[in-house]
Amino acid sequence: MDMIADATQVAQHEAARGTQASVNAALAAGKAAARSGEYLTFRLGGEEYGIDILRVQEIRSYEPPTRIANAPHFIKGVVNLRGVIVPIVDLRLKLGCDTAEYNGFTVVIVLNVRGRVVGAVVDSVSDVLELTAEHIKPAPELASGIDAGFITGIGSIPQGPAKDDDSKAKERMLILMDIEGLMSAADMGLIDVH
């Protein structure tokens, strides 16, 4: 699991590097549009997502949590992380992915959201990318029945030259998430927003 150790080290380095002013500005902005910066990328089903690296505390391999009675289906339970009881949310179940298979690639991204530690189960972690404003497009407007409020933008990263003169360069698409907004939503029941 060298990939997990490397990603954890990068996340800790970037969190230490972040300034309090940028954290305060992000909190003051509330749910703002995606901004340039570094994003941890991960997979849920067939899609790739990105979250602000400054929200990531560490990345751990998946271990079955202790179930909590009457919890919503997407809250898998809790784990003890060095003396802190951490709720574990399976983002695949929360976001309606077709399957949620637990294998050697399944990891838990440990997040610090509004002063609370929360774990998010994902299929796999990809890498850390620096996105500039030119790589970030606005979140799409979707039908009112679809809750896309946690989507802050779409990252579009060129993946090399076009194969011929008539085709465009291949692009890697990332769905950029407001992980703080998602985890502190009322239906999650994890964070008191008063």
Tab-separated table of C-alpha atoms in Angstrom:
chain	number	residue	atom	x	y	z
A	1	MET	CA	0.000	0.000	0.000
A	2	ASP	CA	2.812	2.409	-0.887
A	3	MET	CA	0.273	4.462	-2.862
A	4	ILE	CA	-1.713	5.100	0.326
A	5	ALA	CA	1.421	6.037	2.285
A	6	ASP	CA	2.555	8.392	-0.501
A	7	ALA	CA	-0.848	10.042	-0.793
A	8	THR	CA	-1.065	10.433	2.991
A	9	GLN	CA	2.365	12.054	3.084
A	10	VAL	CA	1.409	14.456	0.278
A	11	ALA	CA	-1.884	15.299	2.017
A	12	GLN	CA	-0.135	16.004	5.324
A	13	HIS	CA	2.504	18.136	3.604
A	14	GLU	CA	-0.092	20.151	1.722
A	15	ALA	CA	-2.262	20.608	4.811
A	16	ALA	CA	0.754	21.898	6.715
A	17	ARG	CA	1.625	24.206	3.825
A	18	GLY	CA	-1.840	25.778	3.613
A	19	THR	CA	-2.169	29.173	5.225
A	20	GLN	CA	-4.794	30.018	7.808
A	21	ALA	CA	-5.875	32.951	5.648
A	22	SER	CA	-6.809	30.664	2.742
A	23	VAL	CA	-8.680	28.325	5.079
A	24	ASN	CA	-10.575	31.267	6.620
A	25	ALA	CA	-11.375	32.657	3.168
A	26	ALA	CA	-12.740	29.277	2.054
A	27	LEU	CA	-14.901	29.029	5.169
A	28	ALA	CA	-16.152	32.593	4.740
A	29	ALA	CA	-17.064	31.939	1.124
A	30	GLY	CA	-19.254	29.014	2.138
A	31	LYS	CA	-20.154	26.989	-0.907
A	32	ALA	CA	-18.118	28.825	-3.477
A	33	ALA	CA	-17.216	27.814	-6.990
A	34	ALA	CA	-14.224	25.538	-7.396
A	35	ARG	CA	-11.002	27.473	-7.154
A	36	SER	CA	-7.545	26.770	-8.457
A	37	GLY	CA	-5.382	24.723	-6.146
A	38	GLU	CA	-4.442	21.157	-5.376
A	39	TYR	CA	-7.049	18.405	-5.449
A	40	LEU	CA	-6.922	14.815	-4.253
A	41	THR	CA	-8.492	12.702	-6.983
A	42	PHE	CA	-10.349	9.442	-6.386
A	43	ARG	CA	-12.739	7.066	-8.128
A	44	LEU	CA	-16.364	6.283	-7.345
A	45	GLY	CA	-17.632	3.699	-9.794
A	46	GLY	CA	-16.609	4.766	-13.275
A	47	GLU	CA	-16.212	8.456	-12.439
A	48	GLU	CA	-13.279	10.432	-11.107
A	49	TYR	CA	-13.756	13.084	-8.428
A	50	GLY	CA	-11.569	15.733	-6.840
A	51	ILE	CA	-11.636	17.363	-3.396
A	52	ASP	CA	-9.576	20.182	-1.924
A	53	ILE	CA	-6.398	18.619	-0.523
A	54	LEU	CA	-6.573	20.927	2.503
A	55	ARG	CA	-9.635	18.980	3.749
A	56	VAL	CA	-7.709	15.669	3.763
A	57	GLN	CA	-6.137	14.525	7.016
A	58	GLU	CA	-4.910	11.103	5.866
A	59	ILE	CA	-5.697	8.121	3.663
A	60	ARG	CA	-6.147	4.653	5.167
A	61	SER	CA	-6.867	1.201	3.848
A	62	TYR	CA	-10.455	0.105	4.376
A	63	GLU	CA	-11.255	-1.885	7.504
A	64	PRO	CA	-14.812	-2.905	8.351
A	65	PRO	CA	-16.230	-0.397	10.858
A	66	THR	CA	-18.397	-1.116	13.896
A	67	ARG	CA	-22.029	-0.785	12.775
A	68	ILE	CA	-24.315	1.759	14.421
A	69	ALA	CA	-27.961	0.765	14.919
A	70	ASN	CA	-30.533	2.701	12.874
A	71	ALA	CA	-27.874	4.627	10.922
A	72	PRO	CA	-28.630	5.518	7.282
A	73	HIS	CA	-27.436	2.872	4.788
A	74	PHE	CA	-24.515	5.032	3.615
A	75	ILE	CA	-23.072	5.420	7.131
A	76	LYS	CA	-21.170	2.162	7.494
A	77	GLY	CA	-20.349	2.664	11.181
A	78	VAL	CA	-17.431	4.005	13.207
A	79	VAL	CA	-13.737	3.244	13.686
A	80	ASN	CA	-11.334	4.188	16.445
A	81	LEU	CA	-8.565	6.291	14.921
A	82	ARG	CA	-5.898	6.828	17.577
A	83	GLY	CA	-8.509	7.429	20.266
A	84	VAL	CA	-10.927	9.441	18.102
A	85	ILE	CA	-14.229	7.796	17.120
A	86	VAL	CA	-14.647	8.483	13.413
A	87	PRO	CA	-17.929	7.972	11.495
A	88	ILE	CA	-17.398	6.221	8.152
A	89	VAL	CA	-19.534	7.277	5.165
A	90	ASP	CA	-19.519	5.196	1.993
A	91	LEU	CA	-19.643	7.883	-0.709
A	92	ARG	CA	-20.525	5.245	-3.305
A	93	LEU	CA	-23.760	4.474	-1.457
A	94	LYS	CA	-24.456	8.120	-0.621
A	95	LEU	CA	-24.096	9.203	-4.246
A	96	GLY	CA	-26.015	6.258	-5.705
A	97	CYS	CA	-23.259	4.290	-7.442
A	98	ASP	CA	-24.429	0.966	-8.895
A	99	THR	CA	-22.026	-1.141	-6.841
A	100	ALA	CA	-19.957	-0.783	-3.692
A	101	GLU	CA	-17.368	-3.539	-3.728
A	102	TYR	CA	-14.786	-3.768	-0.952
A	103	ASN	CA	-11.385	-4.923	-2.240
A	104	GLY	CA	-7.663	-4.167	-1.906
A	105	PHE	CA	-8.059	-0.791	-3.637
A	106	THR	CA	-10.906	0.428	-1.414
A	107	VAL	CA	-9.665	3.196	0.878
A	108	VAL	CA	-10.964	5.616	3.469
A	109	ILE	CA	-10.122	9.289	3.017
A	110	VAL	CA	-10.025	10.780	6.508
A	111	LEU	CA	-11.317	14.348	6.326
A	112	ASN	CA	-11.372	17.293	8.684
A	113	VAL	CA	-14.740	18.969	8.117
A	114	ARG	CA	-15.705	21.918	10.310
A	115	GLY	CA	-13.493	20.647	13.103
A	116	ARG	CA	-14.915	17.108	12.952
A	117	VAL	CA	-13.038	14.052	11.693
A	118	VAL	CA	-15.045	11.972	9.182
A	119	GLY	CA	-14.027	9.046	6.969
A	120	ALA	CA	-15.177	8.708	3.339
A	121	VAL	CA	-15.009	5.300	1.627
A	122	VAL	CA	-14.027	5.469	-2.067
A	123	ASP	CA	-13.091	2.872	-4.687
A	124	SER	CA	-9.500	4.090	-5.011
A	125	VAL	CA	-7.311	7.175	-4.725
A	126	SER	CA	-5.663	8.331	-7.943
A	127	ASP	CA	-3.289	11.238	-7.309
A	128	VAL	CA	-2.934	14.878	-6.339
A	129	LEU	CA	-3.384	17.381	-9.174
A	130	GLU	CA	-2.811	21.104	-9.283
A	131	LEU	CA	-5.626	22.748	-11.214
A	132	THR	CA	-5.492	26.301	-12.474
A	133	ALA	CA	-8.555	28.433	-13.225
A	134	GLU	CA	-8.251	27.579	-16.938
A	135	HIS	CA	-8.697	23.863	-16.121
A	136	ILE	CA	-11.880	24.390	-14.073
A	137	LYS	CA	-15.249	24.817	-15.751
A	138	PRO	CA	-18.450	25.843	-13.915
A	139	ALA	CA	-20.680	23.121	-12.516
A	140	PRO	CA	-23.414	22.170	-14.981
A	141	GLU	CA	-26.996	23.275	-14.368
A	142	LEU	CA	-29.078	20.144	-13.877
A	143	ALA	CA	-32.812	19.505	-13.633
A	144	SER	CA	-34.313	20.670	-10.353
A	145	GLY	CA	-34.981	17.066	-9.255
A	146	ILE	CA	-31.260	16.287	-9.199
A	147	ASP	CA	-29.256	17.482	-6.210
A	148	ALA	CA	-25.920	18.608	-7.614
A	149	GLY	CA	-25.301	21.226	-4.926
A	150	PHE	CA	-22.091	19.528	-3.841
A	151	ILE	CA	-20.547	19.850	-7.323
A	152	THR	CA	-18.424	22.993	-7.492
A	153	GLY	CA	-17.020	22.542	-10.976
A	154	ILE	CA	-15.584	20.214	-13.582
A	155	GLY	CA	-11.842	19.850	-13.954
A	156	SER	CA	-10.688	19.272	-17.502
A	157	ILE	CA	-7.054	18.236	-17.925
A	158	PRO	CA	-5.538	17.644	-21.393
A	159	GLN	CA	-4.054	14.145	-21.689
A	160	GLY	CA	-1.748	14.531	-24.663
A	161	PRO	CA	-1.919	15.598	-28.287
A	162	ALA	CA	-4.730	14.770	-30.678
A	163	LYS	CA	-4.258	11.605	-32.748
A	164	ASP	CA	-4.999	13.411	-36.002
A	165	ASP	CA	-5.666	16.947	-37.204
A	166	ASP	CA	-9.462	16.616	-37.008
A	167	SER	CA	-9.748	15.367	-33.435
A	168	LYS	CA	-9.408	17.200	-30.162
A	169	ALA	CA	-6.864	16.279	-27.520
A	170	LYS	CA	-8.110	13.653	-25.072
A	171	GLU	CA	-9.203	15.156	-21.744
A	172	ARG	CA	-9.351	13.777	-18.239
A	173	MET	CA	-12.577	14.949	-16.571
A	174	LEU	CA	-12.878	15.376	-12.796
A	175	ILE	CA	-16.048	16.158	-10.860
A	176	LEU	CA	-14.929	18.692	-8.238
A	177	MET	CA	-16.822	18.302	-4.966
A	178	ASP	CA	-17.564	20.544	-2.037
A	179	ILE	CA	-16.800	17.750	0.435
A	180	GLU	CA	-17.430	20.032	3.396
A	181	GLY	CA	-20.897	20.901	2.106
A	182	LEU	CA	-21.712	17.262	1.373
A	183	MET	CA	-20.540	15.961	4.754
A	184	SER	CA	-22.284	18.724	6.699
A	185	ALA	CA	-25.627	18.336	4.878
A	186	ALA	CA	-28.610	17.830	7.181
A	187	ASP	CA	-29.400	14.340	5.811
A	188	MET	CA	-25.930	13.151	6.805
A	189	GLY	CA	-26.532	13.958	10.455
A	190	LEU	CA	-22.796	14.146	11.108
A	191	ILE	CA	-22.144	17.809	11.815
A	192	ASP	CA	-24.223	20.311	13.737
A	193	VAL	CA	-24.365	23.414	11.517
A	194	HIS	CA	-25.857	25.815	14.092
